[in-house]
mmCIF file of C-alpha atoms in Angstrom:
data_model
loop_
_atom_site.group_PDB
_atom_site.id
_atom_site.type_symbol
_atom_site.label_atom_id
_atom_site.label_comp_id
_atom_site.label_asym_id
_atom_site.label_seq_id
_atom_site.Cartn_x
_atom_site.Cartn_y
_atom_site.Cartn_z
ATOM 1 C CA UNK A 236 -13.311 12.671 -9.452
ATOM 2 C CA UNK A 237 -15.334 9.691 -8.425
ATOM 3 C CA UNK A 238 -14.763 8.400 -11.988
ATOM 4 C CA UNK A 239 -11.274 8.515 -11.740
ATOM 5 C CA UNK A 240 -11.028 6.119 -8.765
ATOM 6 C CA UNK A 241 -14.376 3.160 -10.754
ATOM 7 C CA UNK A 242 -11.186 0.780 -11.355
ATOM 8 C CA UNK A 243 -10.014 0.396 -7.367
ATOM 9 C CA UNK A 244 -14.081 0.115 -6.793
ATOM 10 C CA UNK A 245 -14.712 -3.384 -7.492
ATOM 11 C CA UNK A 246 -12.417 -4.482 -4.919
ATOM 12 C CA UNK A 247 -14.290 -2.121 -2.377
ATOM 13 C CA UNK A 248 -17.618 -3.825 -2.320
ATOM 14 C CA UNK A 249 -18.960 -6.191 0.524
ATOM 15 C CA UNK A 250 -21.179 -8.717 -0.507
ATOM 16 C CA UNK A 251 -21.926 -10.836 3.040
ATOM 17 C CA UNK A 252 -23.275 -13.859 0.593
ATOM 18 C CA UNK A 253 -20.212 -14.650 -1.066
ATOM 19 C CA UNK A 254 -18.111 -17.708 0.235
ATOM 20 C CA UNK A 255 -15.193 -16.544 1.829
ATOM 21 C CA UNK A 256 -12.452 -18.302 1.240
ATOM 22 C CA UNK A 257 -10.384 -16.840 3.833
ATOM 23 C CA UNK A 258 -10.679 -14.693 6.623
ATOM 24 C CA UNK A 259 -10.646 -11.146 7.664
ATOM 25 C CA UNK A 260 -7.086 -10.420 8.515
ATOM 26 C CA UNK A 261 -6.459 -12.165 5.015
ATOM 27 C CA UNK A 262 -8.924 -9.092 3.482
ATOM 28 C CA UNK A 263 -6.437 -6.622 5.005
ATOM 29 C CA UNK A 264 -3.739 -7.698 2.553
ATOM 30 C CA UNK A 265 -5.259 -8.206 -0.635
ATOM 31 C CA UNK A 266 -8.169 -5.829 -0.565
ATOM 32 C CA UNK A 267 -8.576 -2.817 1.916
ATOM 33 C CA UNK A 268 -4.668 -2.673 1.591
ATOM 34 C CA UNK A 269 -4.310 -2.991 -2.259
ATOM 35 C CA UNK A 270 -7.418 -0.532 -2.900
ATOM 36 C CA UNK A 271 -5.092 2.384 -0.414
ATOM 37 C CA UNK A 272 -2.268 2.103 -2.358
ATOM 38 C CA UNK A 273 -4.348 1.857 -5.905
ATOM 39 C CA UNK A 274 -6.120 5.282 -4.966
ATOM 40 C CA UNK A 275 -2.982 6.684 -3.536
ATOM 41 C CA UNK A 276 -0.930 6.345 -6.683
ATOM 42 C CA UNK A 277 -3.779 7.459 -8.987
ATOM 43 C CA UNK A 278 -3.857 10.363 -6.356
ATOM 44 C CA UNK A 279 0.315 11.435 -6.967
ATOM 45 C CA UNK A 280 -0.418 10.564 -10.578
ATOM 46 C CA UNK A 281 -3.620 12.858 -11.229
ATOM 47 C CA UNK A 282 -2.520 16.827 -11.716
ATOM 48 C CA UNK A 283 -6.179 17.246 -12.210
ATOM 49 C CA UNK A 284 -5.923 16.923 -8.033
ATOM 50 C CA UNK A 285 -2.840 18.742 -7.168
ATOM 51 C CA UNK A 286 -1.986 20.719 -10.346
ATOM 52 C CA UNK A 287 1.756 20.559 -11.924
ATOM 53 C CA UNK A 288 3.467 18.730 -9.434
ATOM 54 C CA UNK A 289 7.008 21.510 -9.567
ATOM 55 C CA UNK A 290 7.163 24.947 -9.952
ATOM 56 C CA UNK A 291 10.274 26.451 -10.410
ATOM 57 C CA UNK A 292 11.623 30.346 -10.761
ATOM 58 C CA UNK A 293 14.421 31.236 -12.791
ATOM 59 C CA UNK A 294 15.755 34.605 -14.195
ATOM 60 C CA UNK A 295 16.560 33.666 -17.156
ATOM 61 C CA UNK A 296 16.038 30.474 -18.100
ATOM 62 C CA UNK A 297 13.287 29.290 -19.985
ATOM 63 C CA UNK A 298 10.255 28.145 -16.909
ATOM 64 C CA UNK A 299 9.399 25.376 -19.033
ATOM 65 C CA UNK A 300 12.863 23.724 -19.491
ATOM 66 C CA UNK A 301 13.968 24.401 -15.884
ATOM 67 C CA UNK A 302 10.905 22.602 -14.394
ATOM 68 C CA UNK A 303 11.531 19.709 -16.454
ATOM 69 C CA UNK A 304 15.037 19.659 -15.772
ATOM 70 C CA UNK A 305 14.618 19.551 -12.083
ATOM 71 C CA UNK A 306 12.202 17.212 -11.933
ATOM 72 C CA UNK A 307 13.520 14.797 -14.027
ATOM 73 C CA UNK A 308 17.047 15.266 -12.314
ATOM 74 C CA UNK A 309 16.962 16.163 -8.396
ATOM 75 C CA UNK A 310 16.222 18.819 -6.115
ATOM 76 C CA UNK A 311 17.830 19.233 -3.048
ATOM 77 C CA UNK A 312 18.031 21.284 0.097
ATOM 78 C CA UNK A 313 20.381 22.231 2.485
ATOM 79 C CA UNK A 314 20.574 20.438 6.315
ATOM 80 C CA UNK A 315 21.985 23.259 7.815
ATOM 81 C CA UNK A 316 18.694 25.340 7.005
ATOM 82 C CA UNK A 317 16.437 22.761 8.188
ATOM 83 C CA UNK A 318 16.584 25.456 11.396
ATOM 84 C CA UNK A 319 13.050 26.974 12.689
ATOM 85 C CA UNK A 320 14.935 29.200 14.213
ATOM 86 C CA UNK A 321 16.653 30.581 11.448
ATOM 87 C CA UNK A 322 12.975 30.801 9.360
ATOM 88 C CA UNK A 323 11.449 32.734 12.752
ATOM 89 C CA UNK A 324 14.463 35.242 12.455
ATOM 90 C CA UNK A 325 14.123 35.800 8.856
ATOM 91 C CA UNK A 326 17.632 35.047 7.917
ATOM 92 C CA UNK A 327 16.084 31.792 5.338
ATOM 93 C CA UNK A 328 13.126 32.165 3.676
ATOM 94 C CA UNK A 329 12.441 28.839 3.693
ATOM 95 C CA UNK A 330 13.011 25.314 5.707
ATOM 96 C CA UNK A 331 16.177 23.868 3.988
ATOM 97 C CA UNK A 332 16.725 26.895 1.755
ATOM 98 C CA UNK A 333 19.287 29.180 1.388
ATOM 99 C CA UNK A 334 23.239 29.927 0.908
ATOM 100 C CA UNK A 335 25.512 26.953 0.614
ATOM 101 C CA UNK A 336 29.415 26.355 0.044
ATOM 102 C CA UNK A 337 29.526 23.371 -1.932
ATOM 103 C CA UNK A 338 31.721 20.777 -0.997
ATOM 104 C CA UNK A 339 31.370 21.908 2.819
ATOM 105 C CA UNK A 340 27.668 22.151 3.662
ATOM 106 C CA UNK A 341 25.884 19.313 3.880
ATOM 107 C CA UNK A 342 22.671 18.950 1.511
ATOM 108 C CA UNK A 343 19.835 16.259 0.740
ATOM 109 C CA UNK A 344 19.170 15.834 -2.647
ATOM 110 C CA UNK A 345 15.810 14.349 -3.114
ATOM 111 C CA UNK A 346 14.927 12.312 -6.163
ATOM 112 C CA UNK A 347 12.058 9.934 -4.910
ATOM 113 C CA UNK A 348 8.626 12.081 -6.008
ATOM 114 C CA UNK A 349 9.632 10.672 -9.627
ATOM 115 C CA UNK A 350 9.074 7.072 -8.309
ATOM 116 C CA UNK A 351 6.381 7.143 -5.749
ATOM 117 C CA UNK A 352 3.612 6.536 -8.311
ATOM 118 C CA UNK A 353 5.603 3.256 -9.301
ATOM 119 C CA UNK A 354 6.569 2.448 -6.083
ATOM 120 C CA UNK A 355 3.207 2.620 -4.448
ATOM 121 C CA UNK A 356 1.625 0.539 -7.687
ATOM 122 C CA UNK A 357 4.488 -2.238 -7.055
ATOM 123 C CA UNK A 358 3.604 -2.408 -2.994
ATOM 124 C CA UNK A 359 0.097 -2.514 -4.240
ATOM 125 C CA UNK A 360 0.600 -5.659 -6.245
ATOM 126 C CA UNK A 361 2.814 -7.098 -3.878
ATOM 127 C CA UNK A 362 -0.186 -7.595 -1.257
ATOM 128 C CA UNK A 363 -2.354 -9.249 -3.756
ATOM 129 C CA UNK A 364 -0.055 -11.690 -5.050
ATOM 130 C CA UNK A 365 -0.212 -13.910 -1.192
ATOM 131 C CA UNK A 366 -4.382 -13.687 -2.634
ATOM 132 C CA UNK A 367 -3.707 -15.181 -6.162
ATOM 133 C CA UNK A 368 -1.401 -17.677 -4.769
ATOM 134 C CA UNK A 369 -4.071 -18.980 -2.322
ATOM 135 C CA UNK A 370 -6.595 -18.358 -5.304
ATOM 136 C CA UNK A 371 -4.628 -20.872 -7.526
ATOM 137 C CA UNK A 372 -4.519 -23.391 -4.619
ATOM 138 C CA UNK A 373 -8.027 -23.185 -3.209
ATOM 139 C CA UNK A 374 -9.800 -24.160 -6.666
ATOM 140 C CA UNK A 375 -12.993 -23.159 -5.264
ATOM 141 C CA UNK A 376 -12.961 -26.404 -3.210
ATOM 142 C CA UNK A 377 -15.113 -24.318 -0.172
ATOM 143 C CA UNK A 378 -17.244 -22.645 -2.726
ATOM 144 C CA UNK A 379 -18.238 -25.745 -3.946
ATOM 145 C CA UNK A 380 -18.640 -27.057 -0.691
ATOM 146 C CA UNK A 381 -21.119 -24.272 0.260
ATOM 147 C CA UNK A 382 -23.166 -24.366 -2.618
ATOM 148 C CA UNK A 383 -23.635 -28.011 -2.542
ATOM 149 C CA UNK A 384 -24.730 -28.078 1.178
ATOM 150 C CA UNK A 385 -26.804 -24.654 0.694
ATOM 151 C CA UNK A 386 -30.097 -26.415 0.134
ATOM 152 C CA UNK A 387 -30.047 -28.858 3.079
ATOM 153 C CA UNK A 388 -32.565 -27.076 4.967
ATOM 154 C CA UNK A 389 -34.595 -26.595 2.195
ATOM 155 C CA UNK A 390 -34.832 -30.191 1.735
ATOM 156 C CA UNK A 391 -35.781 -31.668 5.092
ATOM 157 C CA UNK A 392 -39.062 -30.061 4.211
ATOM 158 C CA UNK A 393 -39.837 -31.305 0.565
ATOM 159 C CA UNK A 394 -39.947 -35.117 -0.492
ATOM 160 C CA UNK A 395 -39.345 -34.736 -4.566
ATOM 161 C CA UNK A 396 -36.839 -32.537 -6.632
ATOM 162 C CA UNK A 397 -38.061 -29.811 -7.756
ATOM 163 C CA UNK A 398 -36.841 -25.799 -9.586
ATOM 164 C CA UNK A 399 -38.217 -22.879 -8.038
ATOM 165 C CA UNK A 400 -36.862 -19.201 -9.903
ATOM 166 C CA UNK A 401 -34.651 -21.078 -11.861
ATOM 167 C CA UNK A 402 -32.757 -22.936 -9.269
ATOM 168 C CA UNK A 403 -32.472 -26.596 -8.915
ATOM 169 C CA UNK A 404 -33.661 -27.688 -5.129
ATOM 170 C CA UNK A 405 -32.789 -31.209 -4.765
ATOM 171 C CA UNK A 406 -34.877 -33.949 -2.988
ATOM 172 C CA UNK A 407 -34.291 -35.386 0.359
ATOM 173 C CA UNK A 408 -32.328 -38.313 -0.528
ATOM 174 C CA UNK A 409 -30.180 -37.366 -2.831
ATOM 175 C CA UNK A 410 -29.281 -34.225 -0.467
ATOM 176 C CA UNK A 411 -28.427 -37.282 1.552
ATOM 177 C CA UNK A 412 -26.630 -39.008 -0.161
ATOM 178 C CA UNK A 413 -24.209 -35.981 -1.243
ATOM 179 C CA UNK A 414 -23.756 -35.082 2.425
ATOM 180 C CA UNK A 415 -22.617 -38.814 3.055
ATOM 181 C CA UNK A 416 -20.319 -38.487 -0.128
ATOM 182 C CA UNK A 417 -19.008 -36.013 1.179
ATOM 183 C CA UNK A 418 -18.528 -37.036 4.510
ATOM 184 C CA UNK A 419 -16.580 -40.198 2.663
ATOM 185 C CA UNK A 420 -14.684 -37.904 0.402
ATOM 186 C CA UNK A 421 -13.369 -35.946 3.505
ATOM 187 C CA UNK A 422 -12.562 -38.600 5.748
ATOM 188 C CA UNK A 423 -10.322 -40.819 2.329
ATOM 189 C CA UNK A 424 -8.424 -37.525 2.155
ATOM 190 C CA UNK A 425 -7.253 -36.353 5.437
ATOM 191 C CA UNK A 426 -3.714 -36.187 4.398
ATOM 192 C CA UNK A 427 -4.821 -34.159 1.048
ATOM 193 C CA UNK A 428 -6.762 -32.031 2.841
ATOM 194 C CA UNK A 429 -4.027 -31.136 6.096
ATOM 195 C CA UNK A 430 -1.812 -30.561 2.800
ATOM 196 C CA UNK A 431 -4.534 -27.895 1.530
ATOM 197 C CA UNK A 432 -4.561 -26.374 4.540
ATOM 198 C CA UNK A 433 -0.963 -25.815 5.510
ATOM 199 C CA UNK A 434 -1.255 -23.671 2.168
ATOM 200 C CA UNK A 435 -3.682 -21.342 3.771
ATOM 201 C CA UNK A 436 -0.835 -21.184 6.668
ATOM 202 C CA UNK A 437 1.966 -20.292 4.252
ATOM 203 C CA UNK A 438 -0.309 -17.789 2.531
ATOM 204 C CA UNK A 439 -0.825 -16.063 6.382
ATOM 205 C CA UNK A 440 2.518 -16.129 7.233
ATOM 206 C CA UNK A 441 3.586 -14.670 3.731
ATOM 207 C CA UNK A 442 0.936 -11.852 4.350
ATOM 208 C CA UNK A 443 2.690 -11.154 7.408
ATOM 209 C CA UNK A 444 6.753 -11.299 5.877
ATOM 210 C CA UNK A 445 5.483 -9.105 3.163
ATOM 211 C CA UNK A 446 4.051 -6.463 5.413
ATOM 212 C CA UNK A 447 7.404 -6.414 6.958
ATOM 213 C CA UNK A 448 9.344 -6.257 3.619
ATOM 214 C CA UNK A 449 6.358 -3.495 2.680
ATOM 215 C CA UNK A 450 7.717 -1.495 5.652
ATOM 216 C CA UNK A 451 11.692 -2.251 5.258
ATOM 217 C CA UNK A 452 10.976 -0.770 1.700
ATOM 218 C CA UNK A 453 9.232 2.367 2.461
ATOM 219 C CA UNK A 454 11.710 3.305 4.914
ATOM 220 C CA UNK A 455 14.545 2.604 2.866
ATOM 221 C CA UNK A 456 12.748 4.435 -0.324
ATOM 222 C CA UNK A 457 12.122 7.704 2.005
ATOM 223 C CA UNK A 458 16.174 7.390 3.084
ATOM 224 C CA UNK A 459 15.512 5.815 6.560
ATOM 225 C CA UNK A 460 12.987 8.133 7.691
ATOM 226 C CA UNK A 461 9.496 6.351 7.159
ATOM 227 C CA UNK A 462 9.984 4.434 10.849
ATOM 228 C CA UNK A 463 9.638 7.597 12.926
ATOM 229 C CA UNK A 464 7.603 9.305 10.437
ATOM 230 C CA UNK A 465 4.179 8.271 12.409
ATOM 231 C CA UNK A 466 5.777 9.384 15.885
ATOM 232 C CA UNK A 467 6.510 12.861 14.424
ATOM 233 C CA UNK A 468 3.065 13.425 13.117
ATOM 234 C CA UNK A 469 1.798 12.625 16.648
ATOM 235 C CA UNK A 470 4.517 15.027 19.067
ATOM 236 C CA UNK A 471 4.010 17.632 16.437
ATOM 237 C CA UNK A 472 2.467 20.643 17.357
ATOM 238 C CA UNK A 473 1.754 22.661 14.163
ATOM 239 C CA UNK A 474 2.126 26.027 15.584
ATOM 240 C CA UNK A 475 5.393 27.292 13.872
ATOM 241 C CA UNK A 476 6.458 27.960 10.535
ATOM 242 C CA UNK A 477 8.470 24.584 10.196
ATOM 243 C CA UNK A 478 6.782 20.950 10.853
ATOM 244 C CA UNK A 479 9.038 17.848 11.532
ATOM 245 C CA UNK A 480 7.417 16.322 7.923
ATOM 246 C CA UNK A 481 9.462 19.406 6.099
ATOM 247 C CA UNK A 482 12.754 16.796 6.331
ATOM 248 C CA UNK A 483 11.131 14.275 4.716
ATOM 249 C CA UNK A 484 8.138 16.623 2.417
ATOM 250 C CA UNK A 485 9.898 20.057 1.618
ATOM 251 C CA UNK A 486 7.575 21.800 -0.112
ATOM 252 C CA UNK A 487 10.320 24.296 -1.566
ATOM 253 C CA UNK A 488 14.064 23.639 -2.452
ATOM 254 C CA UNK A 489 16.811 24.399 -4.518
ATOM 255 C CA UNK A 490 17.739 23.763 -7.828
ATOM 256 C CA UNK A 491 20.929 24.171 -10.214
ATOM 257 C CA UNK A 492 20.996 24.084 -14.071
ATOM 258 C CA UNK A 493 24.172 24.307 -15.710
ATOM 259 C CA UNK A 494 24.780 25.697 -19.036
ATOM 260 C CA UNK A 495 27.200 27.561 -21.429
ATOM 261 C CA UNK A 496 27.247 30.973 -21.714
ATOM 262 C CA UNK A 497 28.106 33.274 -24.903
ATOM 263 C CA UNK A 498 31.744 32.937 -24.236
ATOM 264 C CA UNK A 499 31.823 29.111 -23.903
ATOM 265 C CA UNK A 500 32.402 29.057 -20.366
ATOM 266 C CA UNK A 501 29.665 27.351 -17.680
ATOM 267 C CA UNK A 502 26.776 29.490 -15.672
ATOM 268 C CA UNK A 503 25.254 28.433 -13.214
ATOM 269 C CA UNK A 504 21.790 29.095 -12.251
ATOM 270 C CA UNK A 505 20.322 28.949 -9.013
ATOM 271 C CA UNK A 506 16.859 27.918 -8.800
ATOM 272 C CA UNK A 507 13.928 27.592 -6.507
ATOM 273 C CA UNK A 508 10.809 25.064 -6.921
ATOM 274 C CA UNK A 509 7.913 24.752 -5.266
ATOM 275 C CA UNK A 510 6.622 20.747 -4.642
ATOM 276 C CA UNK A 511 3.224 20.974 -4.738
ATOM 277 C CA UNK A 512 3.581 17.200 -4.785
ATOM 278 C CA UNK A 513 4.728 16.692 -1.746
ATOM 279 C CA UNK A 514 1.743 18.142 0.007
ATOM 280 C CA UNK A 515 -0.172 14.746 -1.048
ATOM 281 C CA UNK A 516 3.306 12.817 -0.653
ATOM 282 C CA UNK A 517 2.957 13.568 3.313
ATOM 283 C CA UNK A 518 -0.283 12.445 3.533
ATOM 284 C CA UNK A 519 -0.079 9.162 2.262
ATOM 285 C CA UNK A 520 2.791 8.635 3.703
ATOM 286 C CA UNK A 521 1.450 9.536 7.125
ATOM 287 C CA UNK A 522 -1.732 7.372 6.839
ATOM 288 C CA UNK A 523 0.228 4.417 5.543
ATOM 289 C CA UNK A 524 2.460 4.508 8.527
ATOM 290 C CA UNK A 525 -0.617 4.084 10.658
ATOM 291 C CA UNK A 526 -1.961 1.613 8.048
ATOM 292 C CA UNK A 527 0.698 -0.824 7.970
ATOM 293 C CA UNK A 528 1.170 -0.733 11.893
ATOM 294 C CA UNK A 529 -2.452 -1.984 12.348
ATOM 295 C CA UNK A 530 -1.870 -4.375 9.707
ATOM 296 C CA UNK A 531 1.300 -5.678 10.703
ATOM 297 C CA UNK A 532 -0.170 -6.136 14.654
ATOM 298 C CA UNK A 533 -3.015 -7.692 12.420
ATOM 299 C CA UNK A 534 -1.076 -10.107 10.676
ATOM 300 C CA UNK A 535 1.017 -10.901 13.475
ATOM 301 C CA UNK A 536 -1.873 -11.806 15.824
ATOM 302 C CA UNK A 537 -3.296 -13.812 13.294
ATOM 303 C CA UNK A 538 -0.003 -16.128 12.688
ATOM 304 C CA UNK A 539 0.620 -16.393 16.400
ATOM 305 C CA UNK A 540 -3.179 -17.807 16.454
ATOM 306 C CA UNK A 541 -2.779 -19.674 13.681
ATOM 307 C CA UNK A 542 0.185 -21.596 15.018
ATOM 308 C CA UNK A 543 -1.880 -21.840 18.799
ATOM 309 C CA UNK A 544 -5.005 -23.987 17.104
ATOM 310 C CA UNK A 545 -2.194 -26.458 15.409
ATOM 311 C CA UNK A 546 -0.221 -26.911 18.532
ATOM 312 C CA UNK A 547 -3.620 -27.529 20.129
ATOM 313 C CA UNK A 548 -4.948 -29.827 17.865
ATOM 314 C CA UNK A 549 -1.868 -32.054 17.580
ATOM 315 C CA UNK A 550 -1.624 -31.879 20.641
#
């Protein structure tokens, strides 16, 4: 298991002597973020973790074809089962399942387990690209910064140049006379520099548009119902047979294949699948309703801050 998940590791590791090159709001975005959704889409694309992701029974219909059939096409269930009432009584067997009329009862067709992994891979990428962007601007101008002002206090204490493990320790005077240069070099390009940094500022404020559009998206991809997903986790009680996440995650529903029979004309076959991949769909889903609400009260903070220190300082 732990091998499936070495690629998202890399962007996992802290390493307190590295120059940051931003700050930690930024880190929300393009790594604790990107590494949830990585593992969560290697998660909905892993059977290994969940086994077959739809299970289907049929009378006569070969299991195979049916399961691939509904998969591929839609499953759906029926609103006016969605009754815990009805599943304490015994008169459904299931939330959302049982006898329809079609054309009069309303029912939910649900189609978006195929895309989740691709989904969740594109919102991945999406926070990470703010990163690059800043990456392609930044040019390692503060790394270079650091590492050439890393040795000062080394310095005051030695009068020559000198390598110790390998490492070039410069002397005195010429650590002061690159401080001065670039004390010079700073001071001739003021105007580059504000430049540079209103970058960093579009960068923030893109982190916090795309969390936004990451949201918009979800909800729209789960048919409207991501925004109150969170606050039906929490009022939940999980003592019946039926939880509020059924309308969004049904475990079972309904199924119809079509096909000819041996006089030409059409049968239809009622079917009834099991989604054992919506038992990890509901918990990602969950946690990444929490997840973007602390990163989107992150993000916003940090903007609102952001704007605060330039109004002071012009001012």
């Amino acid at each position: 298991m732990l091998g499936t998940f070495k690629a998202v590791a890399p962007y996992l590791k802290f390493n307190p002597k590295k120059v940051a090159i931003d700050n930690g709001v930024f880190k929300l975005h393009y790594r604790w973020t990107f590494a949830i959704l990585m593992v969560a889409t290697i998660l909905v694309s892993s059977r290994q973790y969940i086994g077959e992701h739809i299970k289907c029974i049929s009378d006569t219909i070969n299991q195979h074809v049916i399961e691939s059939f509904c998969f591929f096409t839609t499953t759906f269930t029926v609103g006016k089962h969605m009754n815990e009432s009805s599943l304490k009584s015994g008169a459904i067997p299931h939330p959302g399942v049982g006898p329809y009329v079609q054309e009069v009862d309303e029912v939910k067709h649900h189609a978006y387990y195929q895309w989740v992994p691709f989904v969740l891979f594109g919102q991945a990428l999406m926070f990470y690209l703010p990163h690059l962007l800043w990456k392609s601007w930044e040019k390692k101008r503060i790394y270079n910064l650091v590492n050439g002002l890393k040795m000062i206090g080394i310095t005051r204490h030695i009068g020559k140049a000198m390598t110790v493990g390998g490492r070039d320790i410069p002397s005195m005077i010429e650590t002061d006379t690159r401080v001065n240069d670039i004390k010079e070099s700073f001071k001739n390009r003021l105007s580059c520099n504000e430049f540079w940094g209103g970058k960093l500022v579009l960068c923030e404020v893109l982190n916090l548009a795309n969390i936004v559009l990451q949201i918009y998206i979800t909800n729209k991809f789960l048919g409207g119902q991501f925004l109150r997903l969170g606050l039906w986790f929490l009022r939940e009680d999980w003592q019946g047979p039926m939880d509020s996440l059924d309308i969004v995650f049904p475990k079972v529903t309904k199924c119809e294949f079509h096909k000819f029979g041996p006089s030409g004309s059409i049968q239809n076959h009622d079917t009834l699948c099991v989604m054992a991949l919506n038992v990890i769909n509901e918990k990602i889903y969950v946690f990444l309703w929490f997840w973007f609400l602390i990163v989107l009260i992150a993000s916003t903070a940090a903007v609102i801050w952001r704007f605060f220190t330039l109004f002071c300082y012009r001012r």
